[in-house]
Short mmCIF file of C-alpha atoms and ligand atoms in Angstrom, two decimals:
data_model
loop_
_atom_site.label_atom_id
_atom_site.label_comp_id
_atom_site.label_asym_id
_atom_site.label_seq_id
_atom_site.Cartn_x
_atom_site.Cartn_y
_atom_site.Cartn_z
CA MET A 7 100.31 13.19 106.92
CA THR A 8 102.28 16.39 107.27
CA ALA A 9 105.99 15.82 107.31
CA ARG A 10 108.97 17.91 106.35
CA LEU A 11 111.78 15.63 105.40
CA LEU A 12 115.22 15.68 103.87
CA ILE A 13 116.94 12.74 102.24
CA VAL A 14 120.73 12.85 102.07
CA GLY A 15 123.17 10.39 100.58
CA PRO A 16 126.07 10.18 98.19
CA GLN A 17 125.31 10.06 94.49
CA GLY A 18 124.38 6.50 93.66
CA SER A 19 122.92 5.86 97.12
CA GLY A 20 119.41 5.57 95.67
CA LYS A 21 118.21 8.77 97.34
CA GLY A 22 116.26 9.88 94.27
CA THR A 23 114.33 6.61 94.03
CA GLN A 24 113.78 6.29 97.76
CA GLY A 25 112.80 9.94 98.03
CA VAL A 26 109.99 9.50 95.51
CA ARG A 27 108.79 6.31 97.21
CA VAL A 28 108.66 7.96 100.63
CA GLY A 29 107.15 11.21 99.38
CA ASP A 30 104.45 9.42 97.37
CA ALA A 31 103.53 7.14 100.26
CA LEU A 32 103.20 10.10 102.63
CA GLY A 33 101.42 12.22 100.03
CA ILE A 34 103.91 15.07 100.23
CA ALA A 35 105.66 17.02 97.47
CA VAL A 36 109.05 15.64 96.46
CA VAL A 37 111.46 18.46 95.67
CA SER A 38 114.65 17.34 93.94
CA THR A 39 116.94 20.22 93.02
CA GLY A 40 118.82 17.95 90.60
CA ASP A 41 115.55 17.15 88.80
CA VAL A 42 114.61 20.84 88.67
CA PHE A 43 117.97 21.76 87.15
CA ARG A 44 117.85 18.87 84.66
CA ALA A 45 114.35 19.95 83.55
CA HIS A 46 115.61 23.50 82.95
CA VAL A 47 118.57 22.17 80.96
CA LYS A 48 116.25 20.01 78.86
CA GLU A 49 113.86 22.90 78.17
CA GLY A 50 116.75 25.24 77.39
CA THR A 51 115.56 27.97 79.80
CA GLU A 52 117.88 30.79 80.84
CA LEU A 53 118.58 29.00 84.13
CA GLY A 54 119.19 25.79 82.19
CA LEU A 55 121.79 27.47 80.01
CA GLN A 56 123.46 28.94 83.10
CA VAL A 57 123.82 25.58 84.83
CA THR A 58 124.48 23.09 81.98
CA SER A 59 128.26 23.09 82.20
CA ILE A 60 128.19 23.09 86.01
CA LEU A 61 125.99 19.98 86.08
CA ASP A 62 128.08 18.24 83.43
CA ALA A 63 131.26 18.82 85.46
CA GLY A 64 129.58 17.55 88.62
CA ASP A 65 130.17 20.86 90.42
CA LEU A 66 127.68 22.64 92.64
CA VAL A 67 125.40 25.31 91.21
CA PRO A 68 125.99 28.60 93.12
CA ASP A 69 124.11 28.75 96.42
CA GLU A 70 122.08 31.87 95.55
CA LEU A 71 120.69 30.29 92.39
CA THR A 72 119.94 27.00 94.10
CA SER A 73 118.34 28.56 97.15
CA ALA A 74 116.16 30.77 94.94
CA VAL A 75 114.93 27.68 93.09
CA VAL A 76 114.09 25.96 96.38
CA ARG A 77 112.33 29.01 97.84
CA ASP A 78 110.23 29.25 94.72
CA ARG A 79 109.38 25.53 94.73
CA LEU A 80 108.55 25.36 98.45
CA GLY A 81 106.32 28.39 97.99
CA GLN A 82 104.01 26.43 95.71
CA ALA A 83 100.70 25.20 97.10
CA ASP A 84 101.54 21.49 97.10
CA ALA A 85 104.47 22.05 99.46
CA ALA A 86 102.41 23.93 102.06
CA ASP A 87 101.52 20.79 104.00
CA GLY A 88 104.81 18.97 103.87
CA PHE A 89 107.59 18.08 101.51
CA LEU A 90 110.58 15.85 101.02
CA LEU A 91 113.75 17.59 99.91
CA ASP A 92 116.20 15.56 97.83
CA GLY A 93 119.59 17.12 97.15
CA TYR A 94 119.12 20.37 99.08
CA PRO A 95 120.70 21.54 101.33
CA ARG A 96 124.07 20.23 100.18
CA ASN A 97 126.45 22.44 102.16
CA LEU A 98 126.44 24.44 105.39
CA ALA A 99 125.52 27.74 103.71
CA GLN A 100 122.42 26.09 102.25
CA VAL A 101 121.51 24.66 105.67
CA MET A 102 121.54 28.19 107.09
CA HIS A 103 119.48 29.46 104.22
CA LEU A 104 116.89 26.73 104.60
CA ASP A 105 116.72 27.33 108.36
CA GLN A 106 115.98 30.98 107.73
CA PHE A 107 113.39 30.25 105.08
CA LEU A 108 111.56 27.61 107.12
CA GLY A 109 111.86 29.70 110.29
CA GLY A 110 110.04 32.48 108.46
CA ARG A 111 107.16 30.07 107.90
CA ASP A 112 107.27 28.77 111.46
CA GLU A 113 108.36 25.38 110.15
CA LYS A 114 111.31 23.05 110.63
CA LEU A 115 112.54 19.73 109.33
CA ASP A 116 111.03 16.74 111.15
CA ALA A 117 113.56 14.13 110.06
CA VAL A 118 116.68 13.73 107.95
CA ILE A 119 117.08 10.35 106.25
CA ALA A 120 120.80 9.70 105.76
CA LEU A 121 121.44 6.84 103.35
CA ILE A 122 124.71 5.12 104.12
CA VAL A 123 126.38 3.48 101.13
CA PRO A 124 130.11 2.68 100.86
CA ARG A 125 132.00 4.61 98.21
CA ASN A 126 132.83 1.56 96.06
CA GLU A 127 129.12 0.62 95.96
CA SER A 128 128.14 4.19 94.93
CA VAL A 129 130.72 4.21 92.15
CA ALA A 130 129.54 0.80 90.89
CA ARG A 131 125.88 1.96 90.83
CA LEU A 132 126.71 5.26 89.11
CA THR A 133 128.78 3.51 86.48
CA ALA A 134 125.91 1.09 85.80
CA ARG A 135 123.45 4.02 85.59
CA ALA A 136 125.75 5.78 83.13
CA ALA A 137 125.51 2.78 80.83
CA GLU A 138 121.70 2.56 81.21
CA GLN A 139 120.56 6.21 81.25
CA GLY A 140 123.43 8.11 79.70
CA ARG A 141 123.23 10.97 82.20
CA THR A 142 125.76 13.56 81.09
CA ASP A 143 127.14 13.91 84.64
CA ASP A 144 127.77 10.19 85.04
CA THR A 145 131.22 10.30 83.43
CA GLU A 146 134.08 8.90 85.50
CA GLU A 147 135.50 12.37 86.13
CA ALA A 148 132.19 13.97 87.11
CA ILE A 149 131.38 11.02 89.39
CA ALA A 150 134.68 11.52 91.23
CA THR A 151 133.99 15.26 91.53
CA ARG A 152 130.47 14.70 92.88
CA LEU A 153 131.54 12.09 95.44
CA GLY A 154 134.41 14.34 96.56
CA ILE A 155 132.00 17.26 97.05
CA TYR A 156 129.64 14.97 98.95
CA GLU A 157 132.34 13.89 101.37
CA ARG A 158 133.78 17.40 101.87
CA GLU A 159 130.71 19.61 101.81
CA THR A 160 127.56 17.57 102.20
CA ALA A 161 128.44 14.96 104.83
CA PRO A 162 129.22 17.75 107.38
CA ILE A 163 125.62 19.02 107.21
CA LEU A 164 124.60 15.81 108.96
CA ASP A 165 126.55 16.89 112.04
CA VAL A 166 124.37 20.00 112.29
CA TYR A 167 121.19 17.97 112.02
CA ARG A 168 122.55 15.34 114.44
CA THR A 169 122.81 17.98 117.15
CA ARG A 170 119.08 18.55 116.60
CA GLY A 171 118.38 14.83 117.04
CA ILE A 172 116.59 14.47 113.72
CA VAL A 173 118.98 12.23 111.73
CA ASP A 174 118.05 8.63 110.93
CA GLU A 175 120.98 6.71 109.48
CA ILE A 176 119.72 4.08 107.08
CA ASP A 177 121.78 1.26 105.62
CA GLY A 178 121.40 1.89 101.89
CA VAL A 179 122.76 -1.47 100.77
CA GLY A 180 120.07 -3.99 99.85
CA THR A 181 117.09 -4.25 97.53
CA LEU A 182 114.96 -1.16 96.92
CA ASP A 183 112.17 -2.66 99.04
CA GLU A 184 114.49 -3.51 101.90
CA VAL A 185 115.85 0.03 102.03
CA THR A 186 112.35 1.55 101.79
CA ALA A 187 111.20 -0.65 104.69
CA ARG A 188 114.16 0.53 106.80
CA ILE A 189 113.29 4.15 106.09
CA PHE A 190 109.64 3.68 107.05
CA ALA A 191 110.61 1.87 110.25
CA ALA A 192 112.74 4.87 111.23
CA LEU A 193 110.04 7.37 110.30
CA GLU A 194 107.38 5.41 112.18
CA ALA A 195 109.56 5.55 115.28
CA ARG A 196 109.21 9.34 114.96
CA GLY A 197 105.45 9.11 114.55
CA ILE A 198 105.58 9.76 110.82
CA VAL A 199 103.32 7.14 109.24
CA ALA A 200 102.06 6.69 105.69
CA PRO A 201 98.23 6.95 105.50
CA SER A 202 97.95 3.45 103.99
CA ALA A 203 99.87 2.01 106.93
CA VAL A 204 97.54 3.55 109.55
P1 LIG B 407 121.54 15.28 91.91
O1 LIG B 407 120.50 14.77 90.97
O2 LIG B 407 120.99 15.55 93.29
O3 LIG B 407 122.76 14.40 91.95
O4 LIG B 407 122.01 16.71 91.35
C1 LIG B 407 122.59 16.84 90.08
C2 LIG B 407 123.40 18.10 89.98
O5 LIG B 407 122.56 19.26 90.19
C3 LIG B 407 124.51 18.26 91.00
O6 LIG B 407 125.70 17.56 90.63
C4 LIG B 407 124.71 19.76 91.00
O7 LIG B 407 125.41 20.20 89.86
C5 LIG B 407 123.28 20.27 90.89
N1 LIG B 407 122.66 20.43 92.22
C6 LIG B 407 121.62 19.71 92.73
N2 LIG B 407 121.31 20.12 93.96
C7 LIG B 407 122.19 21.12 94.27
C8 LIG B 407 122.40 21.94 95.41
N3 LIG B 407 121.65 21.81 96.52
N4 LIG B 407 123.38 22.87 95.35
C9 LIG B 407 124.13 23.02 94.25
N5 LIG B 407 124.01 22.27 93.15
C10 LIG B 407 123.04 21.33 93.14
#
């Protein structure tokens, strides 16, 4: 099934986990900019060295670098017939960049999954993840920075996509399976159906 999707939600909303579930079920490439950056940091590439301190502080990587990474990734063969973007675009400049890039390929986003999770729930989940996974950007300070950026810069991108009628707001509180089921119900209403469900 060809689908071009974006999943948006505050850190700790479960967007990474849900993104992989949805992408795998639909058989489309899952493109997480956070994962790409973390892989570069781990491998110690030049890009990794450039972004390490930015990630640790919970700040945004500069738009030009991020957009170049996304262009490169979406240019790979497995993203030709659909993809799910997780974590990009994250501000209005990136929305414009993605519009331009997709427009050049005669493509557009089919749906934007917006996971709604109250701030206290996000903070609780991130704090628990910090204890379990030891992610270097799950410190109390970086968490506050990331949630602040989400509210100031990322939430407004939903208004742009709302005017296009492609946003599905999904209650992100519940078990993983409950949230996944809500997402698929919304996608099905748009005619986007996982092959196994056909
Ligand atoms: P995430 O896993 O989506 O929470 O991303 C982890 C970190 O990667 C973020 O806190 C940013 O430092 C960086 N990052 C991921 N996506 C973007 C983006 N679209 N623009 C700028 N920085 C990003």
